[in-house]
Amino acid sequence: MNGVLIPHTPIAVDFWSLRRAGSARLFFLSHMHADHTVGLSSTWARPLYCSPVTAFLLHRRLQVSKQWIRALEVGESHVLPLDEIGRETMTVTLIDANHCPGSVMFLFEGYFGTILYTGDFRYTPSMLKEPALRVGKQIHTLYLDNTNCNPELVLPSQQEAAHQIVELIRKHPHHNVKIGLYHLGKESLLEQLALEFQTWVVLSPCRLELVQLLGLADVFTVEEKAGRIHAVNHTEICHSAMLRWNQTHPTIAILPTSRKIPSSHPNIHVIPYSDHSSYSELRAFVTALKPCQVVPIVSRQPYRDYFQDSLGPRLSVPLIPDSVQQYMSSSSRKPSVFWLLKRKCRPRTQGVMFESLEEKADQFQADRDSKANNKNLCGNLEKQPSHHPLQIRKQLSPDLCSKERDEAVPFSESQKMVTVLTAPLGFSVHLRSPETGEEIGVGPHLVPRGESDGSAVSGNQRTWRSQGSPPSHRSKAVPLLAPEFSGLALKYLLTPVNFFQARFSSRGFDQQMEKYHKSLVKFREESTTLFDPALQF
């Protein structure tokens, strides 16, 4: 990607990676070629400054919202704030870069000195006559297009290269001409050829819309057979295409570029017409400006200190004003939309998870502590481990699971004994016994009870009620997991949340659940029957 973050400033040019942009707050786009818009898409949501033509193309082709596009007139100076309170400002001037429609150079002036970012440009002497450069300003940093910065690469001027193309077409008066171009650029060359040969130039509808916006001569059309000069995408010019075109009509193809492209067909001609400055032109430009330092833009292109003899004295690193420092750091602490989406889309914890209702848990804890202060304790309670699934205030006898469990357990009117089962808070389900068909309510603080007349009931005729209901005078102590209620689903519900570890798999969940209930059975067999007045009603 061609683009820079200008050090000690909040300025970024042709740089669209917010993750790497750091403290950049002001974003500028020099032109709409693809290598300068990497990362820029319809999701862009920050102010972006560019020329009016680039603004049109940016919205039309990349669907960037108009609310973020700030079009600045070319050739004029604009004052932009460098902080959130307007204390520090800078002046930016847009200069025509002679590269493609809408391409500009940016001249920044502020506390950091004077910085010229050329972007991609083709130097002409008229550039030095621009008012922003003509007054003899000292350029502290020159960000230079070094695409053709190679003394061994000798390029003709655009006028000379255009003349070579004209002469080539004249040598083939009865041939159609295919001009291989990128999606944007060299529209003025097409206009020149159309006027020279008095013919229509056939374009794609997308490029026709562009030339109409630029106000070029009315020499363009989309009708395939209207003219002998056709502008096509440069990737279409190949050996197979040349064979196909020449089957219907004699055709030559021209690639106007400074790149070294081997010809795959005798009728494919590469003409060194370039939109980038040649080495000699770069020398003339740097010598005229005498910047303090030159920074190459194209990182992939080898660059040497070709301009050391043309540089001015180096300056010290500028001090960043406090308000600008706050501006550069303030927004970075705010979560970006991409960070929020990342949080929203992060994977969920695997396995089954019960979430307790904190308010219900606190209320139950308070009620339990209040009852525990009752001094009419009829037995010593062993302290239950914190991870125990069911809070049992009455210790069950070892023979509780035997058939003798159906015998009534006597207790006085003032010392009613119940067994409290604490299911995971917030859950209330209704199951049906597979043997009797009776409905079983499973919810918070389940309590077994007898029939309403106080008589004892046997195993399969037991019903369940919530703790808030008044108990009968005589009740049966019921095993925690009777055979008819020992299904896997009920075990899941009666296993507390805090017994499991986070991020467990479904298999691990089953194993932990079974381990828990095995320990429960063992605990039940080793326990003795105690009376807990804290649970008396």
Coordinates of C-alpha atoms in Angstrom, one line a residue:
M1 CA 0.0 0.0 0.0
N2 CA 1.2 3.5 -0.9
G3 CA 0.5 5.8 2.0
V4 CA 2.1 7.5 4.9
L5 CA 1.5 8.5 8.5
I6 CA 3.3 11.8 8.9
P7 CA 5.3 11.7 12.1
H8 CA 4.5 14.2 15.0
T9 CA 1.2 15.1 13.3
P10 CA -2.4 13.7 13.2
I11 CA -2.1 13.6 9.4
A12 CA -2.5 10.4 7.3
V13 CA -2.4 10.4 3.5
D14 CA -3.6 7.4 1.4
F15 CA -3.5 5.3 4.6
W16 CA -6.7 3.5 5.5
S17 CA -5.8 0.9 8.1
L18 CA -7.3 2.2 11.3
R19 CA -5.7 -0.6 13.3
R20 CA -2.3 0.7 12.3
A21 CA -3.2 4.4 12.0
G22 CA -2.4 5.0 15.7
S23 CA -2.9 8.7 16.5
A24 CA -3.9 9.8 13.0
R25 CA -7.1 11.9 13.0
L26 CA -7.0 13.8 9.6
F27 CA -7.2 11.5 6.5
F28 CA -6.4 12.6 3.0
L29 CA -6.8 10.8 -0.4
S30 CA -4.5 11.9 -3.3
H31 CA -6.3 10.0 -6.1
M32 CA -8.5 7.0 -6.8
H33 CA -5.9 4.4 -8.1
A34 CA -6.3 1.1 -6.4
D35 CA -2.9 1.0 -4.8
H36 CA -3.8 4.2 -2.9
T37 CA -7.2 3.1 -1.7
V38 CA -6.3 -0.3 -0.1
G39 CA -8.5 -0.7 3.0
L40 CA -10.9 2.1 1.9
S41 CA -14.5 0.8 1.5
S42 CA -18.1 1.6 2.0
T43 CA -17.7 1.0 5.8
W44 CA -15.4 4.0 6.2
A45 CA -16.8 6.3 8.9
R46 CA -14.3 9.2 9.4
P47 CA -13.9 12.6 7.7
L48 CA -11.8 12.2 4.5
Y49 CA -10.4 15.1 2.4
C50 CA -9.8 15.0 -1.3
S51 CA -10.4 16.9 -4.6
P52 CA -14.0 17.2 -6.0
V53 CA -13.4 14.7 -8.8
T54 CA -12.0 12.2 -6.4
A55 CA -14.9 12.8 -4.1
F56 CA -17.3 11.9 -6.9
L57 CA -15.4 8.7 -7.8
L58 CA -15.1 7.8 -4.2
H59 CA -18.8 7.8 -3.6
R60 CA -19.6 6.3 -7.0
R61 CA -17.1 3.5 -7.1
L62 CA -16.4 2.6 -3.5
Q63 CA -19.8 3.7 -2.1
V64 CA -18.2 5.7 0.7
S65 CA -21.0 7.7 2.4
K66 CA -21.1 11.4 1.4
Q67 CA -21.4 12.4 5.0
W68 CA -17.7 11.5 5.5
I69 CA -16.3 13.0 2.2
R70 CA -14.9 16.6 2.4
A71 CA -14.2 17.9 -1.1
L72 CA -11.5 20.7 -1.2
E73 CA -11.1 22.9 -4.3
V74 CA -7.8 22.5 -6.2
G75 CA -5.5 25.5 -6.2
E76 CA -7.0 27.0 -3.0
S77 CA -5.8 27.0 0.6
H78 CA -8.0 25.6 3.3
V79 CA -7.7 26.0 7.1
L80 CA -8.4 22.8 9.1
P81 CA -8.3 22.3 12.9
L82 CA -5.6 20.2 14.5
D83 CA -7.3 19.8 17.8
E84 CA -10.8 19.6 19.3
I85 CA -10.9 23.2 20.6
G86 CA -9.6 25.1 17.5
R87 CA -6.5 26.4 19.1
E88 CA -4.1 24.8 16.6
T89 CA -4.8 24.9 12.9
M90 CA -3.0 24.1 9.6
T91 CA -3.3 25.2 6.0
V92 CA -3.6 22.6 3.3
T93 CA -3.4 23.5 -0.4
L94 CA -4.3 21.1 -3.2
I95 CA -2.1 21.2 -6.4
D96 CA -2.9 19.4 -9.6
A97 CA -0.6 16.3 -9.8
N98 CA -0.9 15.7 -13.6
H99 CA -1.4 12.0 -13.0
C100 CA -5.1 11.0 -13.4
P101 CA -8.4 12.7 -13.1
G102 CA -8.8 14.2 -9.6
S103 CA -5.1 13.5 -8.5
V104 CA -3.6 16.2 -6.4
M105 CA -0.5 17.0 -4.3
F106 CA -1.0 18.2 -0.7
L107 CA 0.9 21.1 0.8
F108 CA 0.5 21.1 4.6
E109 CA 1.6 24.1 6.7
G110 CA 1.4 24.3 10.5
Y111 CA 3.4 23.9 13.7
F112 CA 5.3 21.0 12.0
G113 CA 6.6 23.3 9.3
T114 CA 5.8 22.8 5.6
I115 CA 5.3 19.4 4.1
L116 CA 4.6 18.5 0.5
Y117 CA 3.1 15.2 -0.3
T118 CA 3.2 14.6 -4.1
G119 CA 1.3 11.4 -4.3
D120 CA 1.7 9.9 -7.8
F121 CA 2.6 12.8 -10.1
R122 CA 4.1 13.7 -13.5
Y123 CA 6.3 16.8 -13.2
T124 CA 5.9 19.8 -15.4
P125 CA 7.7 23.1 -15.0
S126 CA 4.3 24.9 -14.6
M127 CA 4.0 23.3 -11.2
L128 CA 6.6 25.5 -9.8
K129 CA 4.5 28.5 -10.8
E130 CA 1.7 27.5 -8.4
P131 CA 1.1 30.4 -5.9
A132 CA 1.6 28.0 -3.0
L133 CA 5.1 27.1 -4.3
R134 CA 6.1 30.3 -6.2
V135 CA 6.7 32.4 -3.1
G136 CA 9.8 30.4 -2.3
K137 CA 8.6 28.6 0.8
Q138 CA 11.0 26.3 2.5
I139 CA 9.8 22.7 2.2
H140 CA 10.8 20.9 5.3
T141 CA 9.8 17.4 4.2
L142 CA 9.1 16.3 0.6
Y143 CA 7.2 13.0 0.2
L144 CA 8.2 12.1 -3.3
D145 CA 6.7 9.7 -5.9
N146 CA 9.8 7.5 -6.6
T147 CA 8.1 5.1 -9.1
N148 CA 10.6 5.9 -11.9
C149 CA 13.4 7.1 -9.7
N150 CA 16.1 5.2 -11.6
P151 CA 18.9 6.9 -13.5
E152 CA 19.0 3.9 -15.9
L153 CA 15.4 4.3 -16.9
V154 CA 15.1 7.0 -19.5
L155 CA 11.6 8.1 -20.4
P156 CA 10.3 10.5 -23.0
S157 CA 8.0 13.3 -22.0
Q158 CA 4.2 12.7 -22.3
Q159 CA 4.2 14.8 -25.5
E160 CA 6.9 12.8 -27.1
A161 CA 5.3 9.5 -26.1
A162 CA 1.9 10.7 -27.4
H163 CA 3.6 11.6 -30.8
Q164 CA 5.0 8.0 -31.0
I165 CA 1.5 6.6 -30.6
V166 CA 0.1 8.9 -33.3
E167 CA 2.8 7.8 -35.7
L168 CA 2.2 4.1 -35.0
I169 CA -1.6 4.5 -35.7
R170 CA -0.8 6.3 -38.9
K171 CA 1.3 3.4 -40.1
H172 CA -1.9 1.2 -39.8
P173 CA -4.6 3.3 -41.4
H174 CA -7.0 0.3 -41.9
H175 CA -6.6 -1.3 -38.5
N176 CA -8.7 -1.0 -35.4
V177 CA -6.7 0.2 -32.4
K178 CA -7.1 -1.2 -28.9
I179 CA -5.7 1.1 -26.2
G180 CA -5.0 -0.9 -22.9
L181 CA -5.6 1.3 -19.9
Y182 CA -6.3 1.1 -16.2
H183 CA -9.8 2.0 -14.9
L184 CA -8.7 5.5 -14.4
G185 CA -6.2 7.7 -16.3
K186 CA -5.0 8.8 -19.7
E187 CA -8.4 10.2 -20.7
S188 CA -6.6 13.2 -22.2
L189 CA -4.5 11.0 -24.4
L190 CA -7.7 9.4 -25.8
E191 CA -9.2 12.8 -26.5
Q192 CA -6.0 13.8 -28.3
L193 CA -6.1 10.7 -30.5
A194 CA -9.8 11.2 -31.3
L195 CA -9.2 14.7 -32.5
E196 CA -6.1 13.8 -34.4
F197 CA -7.8 11.0 -36.4
Q198 CA -11.3 12.4 -36.5
T199 CA -12.9 9.3 -35.1
W200 CA -15.0 8.3 -32.1
V201 CA -13.3 6.6 -29.2
V202 CA -15.3 3.7 -27.9
L203 CA -15.5 3.5 -24.1
S204 CA -17.2 1.5 -21.4
P205 CA -20.2 3.1 -19.8
C206 CA -18.3 3.7 -16.6
R207 CA -15.4 5.5 -18.3
L208 CA -17.9 7.5 -20.4
E209 CA -19.5 8.8 -17.3
L210 CA -16.1 10.0 -16.1
V211 CA -15.1 11.8 -19.2
Q212 CA -18.4 13.6 -19.3
L213 CA -17.7 14.7 -15.7
L214 CA -14.3 16.0 -16.7
G215 CA -15.8 18.2 -19.5
L216 CA -13.6 16.7 -22.3
A217 CA -14.5 17.1 -26.0
D218 CA -17.6 15.2 -27.2
V219 CA -15.6 12.5 -29.0
F220 CA -16.5 9.5 -26.9
T221 CA -19.2 6.8 -27.3
V222 CA -20.3 3.4 -26.1
E223 CA -21.3 2.1 -29.5
E224 CA -18.9 -0.7 -30.4
K225 CA -18.7 -0.1 -34.2
A226 CA -18.9 3.7 -34.1
G227 CA -15.1 4.3 -34.2
R228 CA -11.8 2.5 -34.8
I229 CA -10.1 3.4 -31.5
H230 CA -11.3 1.3 -28.5
A231 CA -10.2 1.9 -24.9
V232 CA -10.1 -1.5 -23.1
N233 CA -8.8 -2.8 -19.8
H234 CA -5.0 -3.5 -20.0
T235 CA -5.6 -7.1 -18.9
E236 CA -7.7 -7.8 -22.0
I237 CA -4.7 -7.3 -24.3
C238 CA -3.1 -10.7 -24.7
H239 CA -2.2 -13.2 -27.4
S240 CA -5.5 -15.0 -27.5
A241 CA -7.5 -11.7 -27.7
M242 CA -5.3 -10.5 -30.6
L243 CA -6.1 -13.7 -32.5
R244 CA -9.8 -13.3 -31.9
W245 CA -9.9 -9.6 -32.9
N246 CA -7.9 -10.1 -36.1
Q247 CA -10.3 -12.8 -37.2
T248 CA -13.0 -10.2 -37.7
H249 CA -10.9 -7.1 -38.5
P250 CA -7.1 -6.2 -38.7
T251 CA -6.3 -4.9 -35.2
I252 CA -3.3 -3.5 -33.4
A253 CA -3.0 -3.0 -29.6
I254 CA -1.1 -0.3 -27.7
L255 CA 0.0 -0.4 -24.0
P256 CA 0.9 3.2 -23.0
T257 CA 3.1 2.4 -19.9
S258 CA 6.6 2.8 -18.6
R259 CA 6.6 -0.7 -17.3
K260 CA 8.7 -3.4 -19.1
I261 CA 6.1 -5.7 -20.5
P262 CA 7.2 -8.4 -23.0
S263 CA 5.0 -8.4 -26.2
S264 CA 3.2 -11.7 -26.6
H265 CA 2.0 -10.8 -30.2
P266 CA 3.7 -8.9 -33.0
N267 CA 0.8 -6.5 -33.2
I268 CA 1.0 -5.6 -29.4
H269 CA 3.1 -2.4 -29.0
V270 CA 4.4 -1.0 -25.7
I271 CA 4.9 2.8 -25.8
P272 CA 6.6 4.5 -22.7
Y273 CA 3.8 6.9 -22.1
S274 CA 3.9 7.4 -18.3
D275 CA 1.9 9.2 -15.6
H276 CA 4.9 9.1 -13.3
S277 CA 7.8 11.5 -13.3
S278 CA 11.0 10.3 -14.9
Y279 CA 14.3 10.5 -13.0
S280 CA 15.4 13.7 -14.8
E281 CA 12.1 15.3 -14.0
L282 CA 12.4 14.4 -10.3
R283 CA 15.9 15.9 -10.2
A284 CA 14.6 19.1 -11.7
F285 CA 11.7 19.2 -9.2
V286 CA 13.8 18.6 -6.1
T287 CA 16.5 21.0 -7.2
A288 CA 14.0 23.8 -7.6
L289 CA 12.3 23.2 -4.2
K290 CA 15.5 22.4 -2.1
P291 CA 13.6 20.6 0.7
C292 CA 15.3 19.7 4.0
Q293 CA 14.6 16.0 3.5
V294 CA 13.1 13.7 0.9
V295 CA 11.0 10.7 1.9
P296 CA 10.1 8.1 -0.9
I297 CA 6.5 7.1 -1.1
V298 CA 6.8 3.8 -2.9
S299 CA 8.4 1.4 -0.4
R300 CA 8.8 -1.5 -2.9
Q301 CA 10.9 0.7 -5.2
P302 CA 14.6 0.8 -4.4
Y303 CA 15.6 4.3 -3.4
R304 CA 19.0 5.8 -2.9
D305 CA 20.2 9.2 -1.8
Y306 CA 20.0 10.6 -5.3
F307 CA 19.1 14.1 -4.1
Q308 CA 21.6 14.8 -1.3
D309 CA 23.2 17.6 -3.2
S310 CA 19.9 19.3 -3.6
L311 CA 18.7 19.4 0.0
G312 CA 18.5 22.3 2.4
P313 CA 19.6 22.3 6.0
R314 CA 17.9 19.8 8.3
L315 CA 15.6 21.1 11.0
S316 CA 14.9 19.8 14.5
V317 CA 11.9 17.7 15.3
P318 CA 8.9 19.9 15.9
L319 CA 7.3 20.1 19.3
I320 CA 3.7 18.9 19.3
P321 CA 1.3 21.4 21.0
D322 CA -0.5 20.1 24.1
S323 CA -4.0 20.5 22.5
V324 CA -2.8 18.5 19.5
Q325 CA -1.4 15.8 21.7
Q326 CA -4.7 15.5 23.5
Y327 CA -6.5 15.3 20.1
M328 CA -4.2 12.6 18.9
S329 CA -4.7 10.5 22.0
S330 CA -8.3 11.1 23.0
S331 CA -10.0 9.2 20.2
S332 CA -7.7 6.3 20.5
R333 CA -9.1 5.5 23.9
K334 CA -12.6 5.3 22.5
P335 CA -13.6 1.8 21.2
S336 CA -13.9 1.8 17.5
V337 CA -16.8 0.2 15.6
F338 CA -14.5 -2.7 14.5
W339 CA -13.6 -3.4 18.2
L340 CA -17.2 -3.5 19.1
L341 CA -18.0 -5.9 16.3
K342 CA -15.2 -8.1 17.3
R343 CA -16.6 -8.2 20.9
K344 CA -20.0 -8.9 19.6
C345 CA -18.9 -11.7 17.3
R346 CA -16.5 -13.4 19.7
P347 CA -17.3 -17.1 20.2
R348 CA -19.6 -18.1 23.1
T349 CA -18.5 -20.4 25.9
Q350 CA -19.0 -24.1 24.9
G351 CA -21.2 -26.5 26.9
V352 CA -24.2 -25.9 29.1
M353 CA -24.4 -23.0 31.4
F354 CA -26.9 -22.1 34.2
E355 CA -27.0 -18.4 35.1
S356 CA -28.2 -17.6 38.6
L357 CA -30.5 -14.7 39.3
E358 CA -28.4 -12.6 41.7
E359 CA -31.3 -11.0 43.4
K360 CA -33.0 -14.3 44.1
A361 CA -29.8 -15.8 45.3
D362 CA -29.2 -12.8 47.7
Q363 CA -32.8 -13.0 49.1
F364 CA -32.5 -16.8 49.7
Q365 CA -29.2 -16.3 51.4
A366 CA -30.7 -13.7 53.7
D367 CA -33.7 -15.9 54.6
R368 CA -31.4 -18.9 55.3
D369 CA -29.1 -16.8 57.5
S370 CA -32.1 -15.5 59.5
K371 CA -33.4 -19.0 60.2
A372 CA -30.0 -20.3 61.1
N373 CA -30.0 -17.9 64.1
N374 CA -32.9 -19.8 65.7
K375 CA -31.7 -21.2 69.0
N376 CA -34.1 -24.1 69.2
L377 CA -31.5 -26.3 67.5
C378 CA -32.3 -30.0 68.0
G379 CA -29.1 -31.3 66.6
N380 CA -25.7 -30.4 65.4
L381 CA -25.4 -29.7 61.7
E382 CA -22.3 -30.6 59.8
K383 CA -21.1 -27.7 57.6
Q384 CA -21.8 -28.4 54.0
P385 CA -19.0 -27.9 51.4
S386 CA -19.5 -24.7 49.3
H387 CA -19.7 -26.7 46.1
H388 CA -22.4 -29.0 47.4
P389 CA -25.3 -29.0 44.8
L390 CA -28.3 -29.3 47.2
Q391 CA -28.4 -27.3 50.4
I392 CA -29.7 -30.0 52.8
R393 CA -30.6 -28.8 56.2
K394 CA -31.7 -32.3 57.4
Q395 CA -29.2 -35.0 57.2
L396 CA -30.7 -38.2 55.8
S397 CA -30.1 -41.6 57.5
P398 CA -28.2 -44.3 55.6
D399 CA -31.3 -46.4 55.1
L400 CA -33.2 -43.5 53.6
C401 CA -32.9 -45.0 50.1
S402 CA -34.2 -48.4 51.2
K403 CA -37.8 -49.6 51.0
E404 CA -38.3 -48.5 54.6
R405 CA -38.2 -44.9 53.5
D406 CA -42.0 -45.0 53.2
E407 CA -42.4 -45.2 57.0
A408 CA -43.6 -42.0 58.6
V409 CA -41.0 -39.9 60.4
P410 CA -42.6 -38.5 63.6
F411 CA -42.1 -34.9 64.6
S412 CA -43.9 -32.5 66.8
E413 CA -46.1 -29.6 65.8
S414 CA -43.4 -27.1 66.7
Q415 CA -40.6 -29.1 65.0
K416 CA -41.8 -29.9 61.5
M417 CA -39.1 -31.5 59.4
V418 CA -38.7 -31.0 55.6
T419 CA -36.0 -31.5 53.1
V420 CA -35.2 -28.5 51.0
L421 CA -33.8 -29.1 47.5
T422 CA -32.2 -26.0 46.0
A423 CA -32.3 -26.3 42.2
P424 CA -30.4 -23.8 40.1
L425 CA -32.0 -20.4 40.7
G426 CA -34.3 -19.0 38.1
F427 CA -35.4 -22.4 36.7
S428 CA -38.9 -23.8 37.0
V429 CA -39.9 -26.8 34.9
H430 CA -42.7 -29.3 35.0
L431 CA -41.9 -33.0 34.3
R432 CA -44.3 -35.9 34.2
S433 CA -43.6 -39.2 36.0
P434 CA -43.1 -42.0 33.4
E435 CA -44.8 -44.5 35.8
T436 CA -47.7 -42.6 37.3
G437 CA -48.2 -39.8 34.8
E438 CA -48.4 -37.2 37.6
E439 CA -46.9 -33.8 37.0
I440 CA -43.7 -33.0 38.8
G441 CA -42.8 -29.3 39.4
V442 CA -39.1 -28.7 39.6
G443 CA -38.1 -25.2 40.6
P444 CA -36.2 -23.2 43.2
H445 CA -36.4 -24.6 46.7
L446 CA -38.4 -27.7 46.0
V447 CA -40.0 -29.4 49.1
P448 CA -41.7 -32.8 49.2
R449 CA -44.9 -33.0 51.1
G450 CA -47.8 -35.3 51.9
E451 CA -51.4 -35.2 51.0
S452 CA -53.5 -32.3 52.3
D453 CA -55.2 -34.4 54.9
G454 CA -51.8 -35.0 56.6
S455 CA -51.6 -38.7 55.9
A456 CA -48.5 -40.3 54.7
V457 CA -48.1 -41.0 51.0
S458 CA -46.1 -43.6 49.3
G459 CA -43.3 -43.2 46.8
N460 CA -45.0 -42.7 43.4
Q461 CA -47.9 -40.7 44.9
R462 CA -45.6 -37.9 46.1
T463 CA -46.2 -34.4 44.8
W464 CA -43.9 -31.4 45.0
R465 CA -44.6 -27.9 46.2
S466 CA -42.6 -24.7 46.6
Q467 CA -41.1 -23.8 50.0
G468 CA -43.6 -21.0 50.4
S469 CA -46.6 -23.3 50.8
P470 CA -47.5 -24.5 54.3
P471 CA -46.4 -28.1 55.0
S472 CA -48.7 -30.8 56.2
H473 CA -48.5 -32.0 59.8
R474 CA -47.0 -35.3 58.8
S475 CA -44.6 -35.7 55.8
K476 CA -42.3 -38.3 54.4
A477 CA -38.6 -37.7 53.9
V478 CA -37.9 -38.5 50.3
P479 CA -34.6 -39.5 48.7
L480 CA -33.0 -36.7 46.8
L481 CA -33.2 -38.6 43.5
A482 CA -35.9 -41.2 43.6
P483 CA -35.7 -43.8 40.8
E484 CA -38.5 -42.3 38.9
F485 CA -36.9 -38.9 39.0
S486 CA -33.3 -40.0 38.3
G487 CA -33.4 -39.2 34.6
L488 CA -30.5 -37.3 33.0
A489 CA -32.6 -34.1 32.4
L490 CA -33.5 -33.8 36.0
K491 CA -29.9 -34.4 37.1
Y492 CA -28.9 -31.5 34.8
L493 CA -31.4 -29.2 36.5
L494 CA -30.4 -30.3 40.0
T495 CA -26.7 -29.8 39.5
P496 CA -25.5 -26.3 40.7
V497 CA -23.7 -23.9 38.5
N498 CA -20.7 -23.4 40.8
F499 CA -19.9 -27.1 40.6
F500 CA -18.8 -26.8 37.0
Q501 CA -15.7 -25.2 35.6
A502 CA -15.8 -22.6 32.8
R503 CA -15.4 -23.6 29.1
F504 CA -16.3 -27.2 29.6
S505 CA -17.2 -29.4 26.7
S506 CA -20.5 -31.3 26.6
R507 CA -18.8 -34.5 27.4
G508 CA -17.0 -32.9 30.3
F509 CA -20.3 -31.6 31.5
D510 CA -21.8 -35.1 31.7
Q511 CA -18.8 -36.4 33.5
Q512 CA -18.8 -33.7 36.1
M513 CA -22.6 -34.1 36.6
E514 CA -22.3 -37.8 37.1
K515 CA -19.4 -37.3 39.5
Y516 CA -21.5 -34.9 41.5
H517 CA -24.4 -37.3 41.9
K518 CA -22.2 -40.2 42.8
S519 CA -20.7 -38.1 45.6
L520 CA -24.3 -37.2 46.6
V521 CA -25.3 -40.8 47.0
K522 CA -22.2 -41.6 49.0
F523 CA -22.8 -38.6 51.2
R524 CA -26.5 -39.6 51.7
E525 CA -25.4 -43.1 52.8
E526 CA -23.0 -41.8 55.3
S527 CA -25.2 -39.1 56.8
T528 CA -27.4 -39.4 59.8
T529 CA -30.9 -37.9 60.3
L530 CA -30.8 -34.5 62.0
F531 CA -33.5 -32.0 62.7
D532 CA -32.9 -28.4 61.5
P533 CA -35.2 -25.9 63.2
A534 CA -34.1 -23.3 60.7
L535 CA -36.4 -24.9 58.2
Q536 CA -39.4 -25.2 60.4
F537 CA -42.5 -23.5 59.4

